[in-house]
Amino acid sequence: MADAFIVDAVRTPRGKGKRAKGDKPGGALSEIHPQELMGQTLNRLADKAGFEKGAIDDVVLGTVSQAKEQGACIARNSILAAGWPDEVTGVSLNRFCGSGLQGVNFAAMGVMSGQQNLTIGGGVESMSRVPMGSDDAGIDGNNFELRKKLVQVPQGISADLIATKFGFAREELDRFALDSQQKAAVAIEENRFAKSLFAVKDPATGAVALDRDEYARPDTTIEGLSELPGVFERMGAMPMGPNGETIDQLALVRYPEIAAIEHRHTAGSASGIVDGACAVLLANEDGLKQHGLKARARIRATATAGAEPVIMLTAPTPASERALAKAGMKASDIDLWEINEAFAVVPLKTMRDLSIDPAKVNVNGGAIALGHPLGATGAMLLATALDELERRDLATALITLCIGGGMGIATIIERV
């Protein structure tokens, strides 16, 4: 099996995921079609890495809401929007929040197998233009036969279920959220994202639409966070079952030992809704030699893992354990961790499960501060980890995300 080398990675800034409404402006990327957003990302990667566009064997992109403007194989249409040669192919995938990292991993598998020499993995999501739920499928595809066996609940309910079951206090979630904002503020101020970040332009005018992450709130305080209401409490009280059972009651069918779900997450301790895209160039040894490219890192191991689908968000732990076992490593061997901040409880539980030093985790903030463009986030986290390894002169990073339906994904990278 050949090595999969990471040659380079680029990403857009994260733009606020809302459209203009009345006199209220939308996010800076909200007027840009997601194909154009991804097309600019592909072209920036080609300019930065210096490869011939027609040499790419395949482009594998994650997109979660594959409907409307993000339907019709957004990977292929993004290639065409970028003006690349007709010969370059693309494929789109949906592994929920793990889609961007899965795009990288599948692209890596292509070059590792030797069937391809040069591939691109990544993802794109325009949450302003194609909001969550646009595919009208819910978490289970509206399969009522499946619901007779298992009722899955919205992820925010699962996050509060984890916090309740495993004893993560509201104050702990708020403190983690504040740390994310503060670390992101330092990273933005010190231009730590500059190596991968590029300025997105308005396709119509050529003017810069956005050149830095737009969502972060550096003025966040612990007092402000503590005043926010539990954002999923009202949702949990909504009737959803065939006999009028609330969403909370349905979630607790599998956890009868819990009297009630305590809704501890707020808008401040959950990930932000944003737009963004990311692309990662991968090659094997032949690909590097044929195209005169230099590797920055290699993929040491990848893994996915499943867990109980009602509590849903606990699988980063087994996914990370599988990747570590494949690499012959322990958690303590990893220099930096990127654990997606879908909700504050996810990295907190993963750190507790694996005894991870918090000083190694999400050192430049995470999705609570920067936002979570669903299909792109995993690839963005990999790019951020690689840049930070180089900045600190460290060797290894593990990137992991929780995924809808009770799945997790993990990838270990190592500088070369």
XYZ file of C-alpha atoms in Angstrom, residues 48-299:
252
model
C -0.815 27.611 -4.543
C 0.377 24.050 -5.100
C 1.380 24.507 -8.733
C -0.090 21.392 -10.368
C -1.578 20.948 -13.813
C -5.353 20.933 -13.405
C -5.890 18.211 -15.981
C -3.638 15.865 -14.003
C -6.168 15.426 -11.182
C -7.617 11.914 -11.235
C -10.698 12.739 -9.156
C -12.199 15.347 -6.828
C -14.095 13.946 -3.828
C -16.242 16.496 -1.997
C -18.445 16.305 1.058
C -21.738 18.184 1.110
C -24.459 17.413 3.627
C -27.530 19.192 2.242
C -27.447 17.790 -1.289
C -30.500 19.636 -2.503
C -31.293 22.727 -4.555
C -28.037 24.567 -5.395
C -25.993 21.838 -3.704
C -27.642 19.002 -5.611
C -26.808 17.664 -9.082
C -23.296 16.466 -8.095
C -21.830 19.697 -6.792
C -18.323 18.235 -7.172
C -18.554 17.932 -10.948
C -20.320 21.263 -11.341
C -17.733 23.013 -9.157
C -15.005 21.690 -11.453
C -16.864 23.094 -14.441
C -17.486 26.390 -12.627
C -13.752 26.615 -11.972
C -13.057 26.257 -15.702
C -11.037 23.072 -15.313
C -10.517 20.603 -18.177
C -13.515 18.457 -19.051
C -11.479 15.327 -18.295
C -11.437 16.009 -14.522
C -14.148 14.086 -12.661
C -15.829 14.728 -9.344
C -18.043 12.896 -6.867
C -20.099 14.141 -3.937
C -20.713 12.316 -0.662
C -22.682 12.747 2.539
C -21.428 11.415 5.843
C -23.183 14.208 7.708
C -20.750 16.347 9.721
C -17.828 14.077 8.832
C -18.279 14.619 5.100
C -15.317 16.957 4.506
C -12.855 14.675 6.278
C -14.367 11.641 4.550
C -13.784 13.383 1.218
C -10.106 13.702 2.114
C -9.921 10.106 3.336
C -11.563 8.654 0.219
C -9.277 10.747 -1.994
C -6.334 9.444 0.047
C -7.493 5.861 -0.437
C -7.426 6.389 -4.194
C -3.747 7.313 -4.216
C -2.869 4.713 -1.582
C -4.367 1.981 -3.770
C -2.290 3.040 -6.768
C -5.386 3.384 -8.939
C -4.928 7.158 -8.827
C -1.831 9.320 -8.384
C -3.210 12.806 -7.745
C -6.550 13.520 -6.079
C -8.370 16.276 -4.229
C -10.566 15.780 -1.183
C -12.592 18.328 0.739
C -16.053 19.786 0.961
C -18.377 22.735 0.674
C -21.514 23.928 2.413
C -23.517 27.105 1.908
C -25.780 27.022 4.935
C -27.187 30.446 4.083
C -28.387 29.378 0.628
C -29.173 25.719 1.373
C -30.198 25.556 5.037
C -30.177 22.379 7.095
C -33.251 20.337 6.273
C -33.442 21.470 2.655
C -33.457 17.837 1.536
C -36.620 17.238 3.634
C -35.201 13.944 4.858
C -34.577 14.471 8.565
C -32.036 12.202 10.210
C -33.710 8.971 9.041
C -35.003 9.731 5.551
C -38.574 9.796 6.913
C -38.599 5.991 7.057
C -41.519 5.112 9.328
C -40.593 1.426 9.380
C -37.186 2.379 10.771
C -38.880 4.563 13.380
C -40.752 1.515 14.673
C -37.353 0.057 15.547
C -35.541 3.212 16.558
C -36.471 6.875 16.929
C -33.515 9.152 16.329
C -33.700 12.666 17.764
C -32.172 16.014 16.754
C -28.490 16.342 17.589
C -29.004 19.147 20.101
C -31.168 16.815 22.191
C -28.413 14.186 21.972
C -25.829 16.725 23.123
C -27.908 17.615 26.181
C -28.499 13.907 26.830
C -24.730 13.346 26.915
C -24.238 16.301 29.266
C -26.971 14.978 31.566
C -25.888 11.325 31.533
C -22.167 11.926 31.959
C -22.339 14.874 34.327
C -21.058 17.816 32.296
C -22.305 20.908 34.114
C -23.634 24.009 32.386
C -20.691 25.994 33.785
C -18.210 23.562 32.212
C -19.867 23.889 28.803
C -19.883 27.681 29.057
C -16.225 27.780 30.087
C -15.247 25.612 27.132
C -17.224 27.891 24.803
C -15.458 30.966 26.181
C -12.065 29.294 25.713
C -12.951 28.555 22.081
C -13.797 32.210 21.467
C -10.654 33.441 23.173
C -8.347 31.042 21.330
C -9.957 31.884 17.999
C -9.564 35.602 18.692
C -5.824 35.137 19.255
C -5.487 32.975 16.131
C -7.254 35.555 13.976
C -5.277 38.442 15.454
C -1.974 36.621 14.885
C -2.968 35.489 11.344
C -2.464 31.834 12.226
C -4.931 30.793 9.510
C -3.219 32.790 6.766
C -1.320 29.872 5.230
C -4.492 28.072 4.121
C -6.954 30.962 3.975
C -7.643 32.887 0.770
C -9.883 35.837 -0.037
C -13.138 34.908 -1.776
C -14.228 37.266 -4.546
C -17.625 38.238 -5.848
C -17.851 36.362 -9.191
C -19.785 39.225 -10.774
C -17.547 42.160 -9.798
C -14.211 40.628 -8.838
C -14.269 42.557 -5.563
C -13.182 40.789 -2.386
C -16.262 39.436 -0.622
C -14.526 38.061 2.474
C -10.897 37.633 3.537
C -11.188 36.550 7.192
C -13.457 34.382 9.319
C -16.642 36.323 9.924
C -18.492 34.447 12.669
C -16.180 34.756 15.698
C -17.326 36.865 18.663
C -14.171 37.955 20.513
C -16.150 40.094 22.973
C -17.841 37.004 24.474
C -17.823 36.898 28.284
C -18.615 34.172 30.781
C -21.329 36.411 32.216
C -22.979 36.744 28.823
C -22.799 33.022 28.199
C -24.295 32.222 31.605
C -27.370 34.341 30.823
C -28.264 32.457 27.632
C -31.230 30.054 27.814
C -30.989 26.357 27.012
C -31.402 26.472 23.261
C -32.888 22.971 22.859
C -35.352 22.999 25.764
C -38.326 24.072 23.656
C -37.433 21.519 20.984
C -37.268 18.761 23.577
C -40.809 19.550 24.710
C -42.267 19.261 21.194
C -44.536 16.248 20.519
C -43.006 13.813 18.030
C -44.137 10.322 18.993
C -47.203 8.454 17.682
C -48.960 8.901 21.032
C -47.901 12.482 21.613
C -44.588 11.691 23.297
C -42.180 14.619 23.346
C -38.764 14.460 21.719
C -37.149 14.293 25.163
C -39.387 11.379 26.151
C -38.522 9.494 22.974
C -34.802 10.013 23.611
C -35.151 8.625 27.128
C -36.764 5.369 25.967
C -33.206 4.069 25.598
C -32.079 5.733 28.829
C -34.831 5.012 31.389
C -32.366 5.522 34.246
C -32.400 9.275 33.489
C -35.391 11.103 34.951
C -35.199 14.076 32.574
C -32.818 15.654 30.090
C -31.296 18.858 31.427
C -30.893 21.294 28.547
C -27.461 22.729 29.271
C -26.276 23.785 25.817
C -27.003 27.287 24.609
C -26.490 29.178 21.378
C -23.099 30.084 22.843
C -21.912 26.508 23.405
C -23.096 25.045 20.095
C -21.455 25.390 16.682
C -22.223 28.342 14.432
C -24.076 28.187 11.102
C -21.693 29.367 8.381
C -20.720 29.057 4.712
C -17.359 27.738 3.518
C -15.292 25.400 1.356
C -11.976 23.571 1.608
C -9.788 21.498 -0.731
C -6.810 19.238 0.051
C -4.352 17.949 -2.579
C -3.196 14.340 -2.118
C -0.600 12.288 -3.965
C 1.346 9.057 -3.755
C 5.084 8.833 -4.436
C 4.526 8.486 -8.193
C 2.239 11.513 -8.184
C 4.834 13.613 -6.380
C 7.583 12.614 -8.820
C 5.495 12.947 -11.984
C 4.338 16.458 -11.151
C 7.336 17.822 -9.269
C 5.419 18.261 -6.021
C 6.644 18.300 -2.433
C 4.678 16.756 0.426
C 3.951 18.585 3.651
C 2.583 15.560 5.528
C 1.272 12.047 5.116
C -1.873 10.363 6.306
